[in-house]
PDB file of C-alpha atoms in Angstrom:
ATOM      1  CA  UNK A  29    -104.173 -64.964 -45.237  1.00  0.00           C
ATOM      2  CA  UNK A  30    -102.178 -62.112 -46.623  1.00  0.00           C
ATOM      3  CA  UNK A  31     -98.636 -61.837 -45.764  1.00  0.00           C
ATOM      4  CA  UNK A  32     -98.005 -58.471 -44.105  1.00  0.00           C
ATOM      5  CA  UNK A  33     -95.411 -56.442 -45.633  1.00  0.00           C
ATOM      6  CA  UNK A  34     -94.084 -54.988 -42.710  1.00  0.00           C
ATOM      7  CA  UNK A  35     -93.553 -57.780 -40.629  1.00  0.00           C
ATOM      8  CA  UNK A  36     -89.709 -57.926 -39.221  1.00  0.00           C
ATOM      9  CA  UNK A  37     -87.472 -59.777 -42.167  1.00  0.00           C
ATOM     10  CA  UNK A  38     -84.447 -61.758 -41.089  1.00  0.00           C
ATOM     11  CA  UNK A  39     -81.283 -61.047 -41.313  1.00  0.00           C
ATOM     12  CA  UNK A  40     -80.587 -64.051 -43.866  1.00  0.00           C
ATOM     13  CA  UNK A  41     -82.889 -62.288 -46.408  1.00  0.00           C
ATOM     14  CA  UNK A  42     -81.780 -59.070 -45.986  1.00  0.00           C
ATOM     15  CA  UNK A  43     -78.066 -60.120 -46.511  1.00  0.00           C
ATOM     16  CA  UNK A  44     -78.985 -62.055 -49.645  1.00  0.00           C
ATOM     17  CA  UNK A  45     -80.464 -59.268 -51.156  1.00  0.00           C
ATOM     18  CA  UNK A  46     -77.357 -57.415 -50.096  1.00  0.00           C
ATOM     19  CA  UNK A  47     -74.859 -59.598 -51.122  1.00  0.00           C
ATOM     20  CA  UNK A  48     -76.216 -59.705 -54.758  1.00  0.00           C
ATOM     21  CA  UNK A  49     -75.671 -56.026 -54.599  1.00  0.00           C
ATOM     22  CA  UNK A  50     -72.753 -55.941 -53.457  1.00  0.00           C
ATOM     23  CA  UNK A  51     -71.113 -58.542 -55.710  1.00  0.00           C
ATOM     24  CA  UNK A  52     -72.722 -56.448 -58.481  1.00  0.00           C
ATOM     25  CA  UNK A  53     -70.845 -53.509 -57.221  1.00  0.00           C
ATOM     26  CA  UNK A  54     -67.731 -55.077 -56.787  1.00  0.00           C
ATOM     27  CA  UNK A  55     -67.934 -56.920 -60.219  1.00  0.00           C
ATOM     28  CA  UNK A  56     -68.597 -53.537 -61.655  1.00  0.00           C
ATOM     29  CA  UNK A  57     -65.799 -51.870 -59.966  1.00  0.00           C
ATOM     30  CA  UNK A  58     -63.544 -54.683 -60.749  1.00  0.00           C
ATOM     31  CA  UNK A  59     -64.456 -54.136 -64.646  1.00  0.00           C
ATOM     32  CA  UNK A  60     -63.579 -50.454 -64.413  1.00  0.00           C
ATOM     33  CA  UNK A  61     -60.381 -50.709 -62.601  1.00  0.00           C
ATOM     34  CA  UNK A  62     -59.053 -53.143 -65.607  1.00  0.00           C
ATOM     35  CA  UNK A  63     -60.163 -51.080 -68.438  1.00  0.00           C
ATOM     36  CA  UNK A  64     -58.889 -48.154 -66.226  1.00  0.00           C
ATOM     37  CA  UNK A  65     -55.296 -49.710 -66.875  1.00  0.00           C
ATOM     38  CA  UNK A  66     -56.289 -50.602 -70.949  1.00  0.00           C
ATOM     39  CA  UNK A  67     -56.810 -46.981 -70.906  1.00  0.00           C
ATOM     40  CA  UNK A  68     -53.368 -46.210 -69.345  1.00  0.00           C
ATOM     41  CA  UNK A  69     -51.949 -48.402 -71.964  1.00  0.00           C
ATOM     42  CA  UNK A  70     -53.524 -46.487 -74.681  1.00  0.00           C
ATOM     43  CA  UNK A  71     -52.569 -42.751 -73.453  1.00  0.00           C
ATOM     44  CA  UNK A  72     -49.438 -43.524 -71.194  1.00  0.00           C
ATOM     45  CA  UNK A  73     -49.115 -42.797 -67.632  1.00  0.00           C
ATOM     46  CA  UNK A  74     -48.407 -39.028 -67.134  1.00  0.00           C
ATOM     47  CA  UNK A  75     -52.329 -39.018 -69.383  1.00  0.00           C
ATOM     48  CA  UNK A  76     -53.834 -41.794 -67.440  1.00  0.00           C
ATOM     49  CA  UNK A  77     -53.316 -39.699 -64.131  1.00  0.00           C
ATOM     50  CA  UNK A  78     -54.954 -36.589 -64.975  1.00  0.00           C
ATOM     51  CA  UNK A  79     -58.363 -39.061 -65.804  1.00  0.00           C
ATOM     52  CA  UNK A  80     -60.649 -41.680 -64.869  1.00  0.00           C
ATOM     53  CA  UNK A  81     -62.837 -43.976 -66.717  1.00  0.00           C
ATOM     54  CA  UNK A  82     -66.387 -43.136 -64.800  1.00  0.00           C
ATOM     55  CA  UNK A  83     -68.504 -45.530 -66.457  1.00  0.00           C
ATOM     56  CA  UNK A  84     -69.217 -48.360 -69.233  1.00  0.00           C
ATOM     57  CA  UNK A  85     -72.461 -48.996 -70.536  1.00  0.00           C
ATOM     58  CA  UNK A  86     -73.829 -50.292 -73.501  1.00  0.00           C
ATOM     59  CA  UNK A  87     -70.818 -50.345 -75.001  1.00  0.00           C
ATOM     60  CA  UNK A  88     -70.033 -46.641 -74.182  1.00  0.00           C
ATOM     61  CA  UNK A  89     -67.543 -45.654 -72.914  1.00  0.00           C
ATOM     62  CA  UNK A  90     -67.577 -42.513 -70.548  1.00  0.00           C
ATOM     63  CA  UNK A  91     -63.808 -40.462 -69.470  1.00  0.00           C
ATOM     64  CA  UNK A  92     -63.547 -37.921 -66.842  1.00  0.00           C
ATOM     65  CA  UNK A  93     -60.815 -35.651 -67.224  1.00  0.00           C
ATOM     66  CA  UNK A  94     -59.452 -33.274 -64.465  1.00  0.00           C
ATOM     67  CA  UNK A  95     -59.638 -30.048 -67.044  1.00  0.00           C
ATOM     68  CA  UNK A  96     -60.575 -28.798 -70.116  1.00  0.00           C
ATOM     69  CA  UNK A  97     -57.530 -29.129 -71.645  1.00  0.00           C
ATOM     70  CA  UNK A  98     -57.157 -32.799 -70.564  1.00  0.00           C
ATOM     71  CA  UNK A  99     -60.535 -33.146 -72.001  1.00  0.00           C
ATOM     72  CA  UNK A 100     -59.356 -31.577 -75.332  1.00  0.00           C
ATOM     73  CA  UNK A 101     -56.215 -33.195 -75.856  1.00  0.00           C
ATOM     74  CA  UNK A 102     -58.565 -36.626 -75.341  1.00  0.00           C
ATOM     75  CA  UNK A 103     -60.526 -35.756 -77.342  1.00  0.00           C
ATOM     76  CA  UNK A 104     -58.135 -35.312 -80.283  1.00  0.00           C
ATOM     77  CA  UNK A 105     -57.395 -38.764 -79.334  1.00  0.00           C
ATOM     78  CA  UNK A 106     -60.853 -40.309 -79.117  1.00  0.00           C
ATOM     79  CA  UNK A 107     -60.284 -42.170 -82.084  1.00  0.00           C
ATOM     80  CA  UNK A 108     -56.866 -43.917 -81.688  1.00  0.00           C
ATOM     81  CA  UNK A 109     -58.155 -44.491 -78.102  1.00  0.00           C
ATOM     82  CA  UNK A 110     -60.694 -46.103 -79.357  1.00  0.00           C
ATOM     83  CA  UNK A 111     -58.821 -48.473 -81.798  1.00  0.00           C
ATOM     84  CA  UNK A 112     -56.405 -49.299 -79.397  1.00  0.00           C
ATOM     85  CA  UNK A 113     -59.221 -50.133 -76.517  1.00  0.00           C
ATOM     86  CA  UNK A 114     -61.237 -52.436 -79.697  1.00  0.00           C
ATOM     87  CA  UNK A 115     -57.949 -53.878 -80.313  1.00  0.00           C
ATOM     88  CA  UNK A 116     -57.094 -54.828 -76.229  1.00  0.00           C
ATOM     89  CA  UNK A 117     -60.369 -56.665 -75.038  1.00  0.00           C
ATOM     90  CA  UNK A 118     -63.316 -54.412 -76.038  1.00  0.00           C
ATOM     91  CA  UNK A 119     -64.256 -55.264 -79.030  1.00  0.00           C
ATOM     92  CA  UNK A 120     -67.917 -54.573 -78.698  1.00  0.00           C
ATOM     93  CA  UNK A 121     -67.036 -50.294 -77.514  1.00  0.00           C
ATOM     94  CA  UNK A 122     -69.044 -48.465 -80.237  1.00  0.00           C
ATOM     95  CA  UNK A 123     -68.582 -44.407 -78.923  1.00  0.00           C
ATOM     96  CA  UNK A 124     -65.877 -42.971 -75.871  1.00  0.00           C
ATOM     97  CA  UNK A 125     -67.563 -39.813 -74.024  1.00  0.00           C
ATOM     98  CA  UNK A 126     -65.535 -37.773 -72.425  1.00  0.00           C
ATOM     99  CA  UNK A 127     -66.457 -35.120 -69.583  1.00  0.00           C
ATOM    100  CA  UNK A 128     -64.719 -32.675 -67.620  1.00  0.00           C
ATOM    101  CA  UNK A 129     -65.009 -33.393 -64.086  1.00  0.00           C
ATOM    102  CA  UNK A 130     -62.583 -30.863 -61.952  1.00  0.00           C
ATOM    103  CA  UNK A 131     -63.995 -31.935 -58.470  1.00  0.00           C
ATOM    104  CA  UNK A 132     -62.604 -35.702 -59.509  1.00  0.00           C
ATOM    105  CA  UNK A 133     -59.570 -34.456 -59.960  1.00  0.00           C
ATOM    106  CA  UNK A 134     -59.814 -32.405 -56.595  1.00  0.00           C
ATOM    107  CA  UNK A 135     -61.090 -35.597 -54.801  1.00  0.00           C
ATOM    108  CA  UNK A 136     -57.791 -37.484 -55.862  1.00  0.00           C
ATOM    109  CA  UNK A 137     -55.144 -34.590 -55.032  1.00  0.00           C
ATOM    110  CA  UNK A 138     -56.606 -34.406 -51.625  1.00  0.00           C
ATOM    111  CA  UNK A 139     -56.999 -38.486 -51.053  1.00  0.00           C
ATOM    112  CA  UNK A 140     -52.986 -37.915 -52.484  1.00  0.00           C
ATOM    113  CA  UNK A 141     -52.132 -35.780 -49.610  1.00  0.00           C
ATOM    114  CA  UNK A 142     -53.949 -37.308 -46.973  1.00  0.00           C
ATOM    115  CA  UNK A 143     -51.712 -40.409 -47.894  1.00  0.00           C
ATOM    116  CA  UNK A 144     -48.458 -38.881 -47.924  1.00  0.00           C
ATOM    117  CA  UNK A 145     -46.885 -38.031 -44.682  1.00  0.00           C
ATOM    118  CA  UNK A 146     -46.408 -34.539 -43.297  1.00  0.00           C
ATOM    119  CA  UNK A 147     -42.435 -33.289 -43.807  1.00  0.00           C
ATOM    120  CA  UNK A 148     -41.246 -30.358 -41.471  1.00  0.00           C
ATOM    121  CA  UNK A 149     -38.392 -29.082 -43.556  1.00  0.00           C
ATOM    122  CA  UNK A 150     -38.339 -25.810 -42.042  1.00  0.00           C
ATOM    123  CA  UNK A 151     -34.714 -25.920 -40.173  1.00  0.00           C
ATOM    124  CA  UNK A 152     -33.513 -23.689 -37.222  1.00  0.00           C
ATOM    125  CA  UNK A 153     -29.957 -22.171 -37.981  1.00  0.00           C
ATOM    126  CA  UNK A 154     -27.468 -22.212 -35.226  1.00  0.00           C
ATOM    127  CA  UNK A 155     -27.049 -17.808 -35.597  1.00  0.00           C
ATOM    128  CA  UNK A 156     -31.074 -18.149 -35.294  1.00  0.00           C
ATOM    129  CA  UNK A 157     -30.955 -20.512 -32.182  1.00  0.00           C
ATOM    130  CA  UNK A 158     -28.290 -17.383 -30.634  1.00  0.00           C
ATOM    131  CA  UNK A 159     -30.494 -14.744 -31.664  1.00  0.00           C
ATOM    132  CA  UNK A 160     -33.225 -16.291 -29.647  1.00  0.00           C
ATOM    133  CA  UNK A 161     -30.913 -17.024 -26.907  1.00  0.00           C
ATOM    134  CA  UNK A 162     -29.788 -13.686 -26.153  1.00  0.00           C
ATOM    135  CA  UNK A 163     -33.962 -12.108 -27.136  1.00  0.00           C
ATOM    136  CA  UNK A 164     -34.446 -14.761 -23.897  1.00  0.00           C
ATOM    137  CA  UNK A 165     -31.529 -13.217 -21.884  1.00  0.00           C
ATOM    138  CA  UNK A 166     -33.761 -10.452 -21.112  1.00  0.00           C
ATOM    139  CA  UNK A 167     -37.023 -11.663 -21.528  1.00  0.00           C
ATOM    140  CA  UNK A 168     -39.035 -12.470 -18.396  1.00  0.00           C
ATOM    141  CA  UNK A 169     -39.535 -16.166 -16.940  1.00  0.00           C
ATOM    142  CA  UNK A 170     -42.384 -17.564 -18.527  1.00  0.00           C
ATOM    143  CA  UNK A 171     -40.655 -16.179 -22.287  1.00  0.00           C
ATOM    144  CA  UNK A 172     -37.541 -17.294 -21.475  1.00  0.00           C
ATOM    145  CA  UNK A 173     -38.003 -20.491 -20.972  1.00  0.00           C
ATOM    146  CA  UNK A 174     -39.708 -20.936 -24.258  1.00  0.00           C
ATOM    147  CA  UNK A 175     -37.284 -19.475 -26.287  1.00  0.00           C
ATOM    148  CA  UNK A 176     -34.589 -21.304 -25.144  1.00  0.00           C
ATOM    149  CA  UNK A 177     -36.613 -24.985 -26.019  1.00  0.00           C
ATOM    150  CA  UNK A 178     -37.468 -23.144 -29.232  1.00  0.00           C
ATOM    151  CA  UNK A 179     -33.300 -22.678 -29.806  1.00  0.00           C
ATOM    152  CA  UNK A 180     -32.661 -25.666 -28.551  1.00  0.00           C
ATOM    153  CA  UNK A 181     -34.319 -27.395 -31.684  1.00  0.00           C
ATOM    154  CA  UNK A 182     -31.695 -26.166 -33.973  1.00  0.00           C
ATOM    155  CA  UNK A 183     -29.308 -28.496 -31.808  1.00  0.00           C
ATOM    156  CA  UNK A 184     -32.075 -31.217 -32.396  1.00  0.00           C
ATOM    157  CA  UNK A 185     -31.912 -31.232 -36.312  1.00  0.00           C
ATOM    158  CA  UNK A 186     -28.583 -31.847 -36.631  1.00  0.00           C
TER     159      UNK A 186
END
């Protein structure tokens, strides 16, 4: 009897086939991350920020860069990159591609400022705070009283 296809799997063989993926994945993401920092090595760290290494495949290397001009200064340094990445644990890299990617670089400015947190540094100044005090003197109810919290911040900040 043939063994139909589309019969309900369990979930022990579906999460062996998914586990082998993603211990592939992470295995390949742990790879990248470490040649990531042989790459910051090679071009220092101010370089290193402004690209990524995107991928390594038979024994090429590919680098993102943020710009064109990132791209082009790498690419004056292909070679010496190269040496220094043969010399530091890849001794089988034959050819370093490098690509301009700007949405990369876009991705990681705005995964940087969802990280940092939000600074108010705008500051109320006391001869503010009176100018909105006496604007509320003759401003009707509703006004008033929101001008007065609003000058009452400047009291806050200090």
């Amino acid at each position: 009897m043939a063994k139909d296809r589309y019969a309900p799997k369990t979930l022990d063989d579906l999460m062996a086939n998914m586990s082998s993926r993603m211990s592939s994945y992470v295995g390949k993401s742990q790879q990248l991350n470490q040649h990531q920092e042989l790459l910051t090595q090679c071009v220092g760290a101010t370089m290193a920020q402004k690209c990524r290494i995107s991928n390594y495949r038979d024994s090429i290397l590919v680098i993102e860069a943020e710009s064109a001009a990132v791209a082009m200064r790498l690419n004056y340094m292909k070679m010496s990159i190269l040496s220094d990445l043969r010399k530091n644990g890849l001794a089988d890299l034959c050819q370093i591609k490098i690509q301009t990617s700007p949405r990369a670089a876009a991705d990681q400015q705005a995964q940087k400022k969802r990280s940092e947190p939000i600074h108010n540094s705008r500051i109320l100044s006391q001869q503010t705070a009176d100018a909105l005090l006496e604007v509320a003197e003759h401003a009707p109810a509703s006004l008033k009283t929101k001008l007065e919290k609003l000058a009452a911040l400047s009291k806050k900040n200090k």
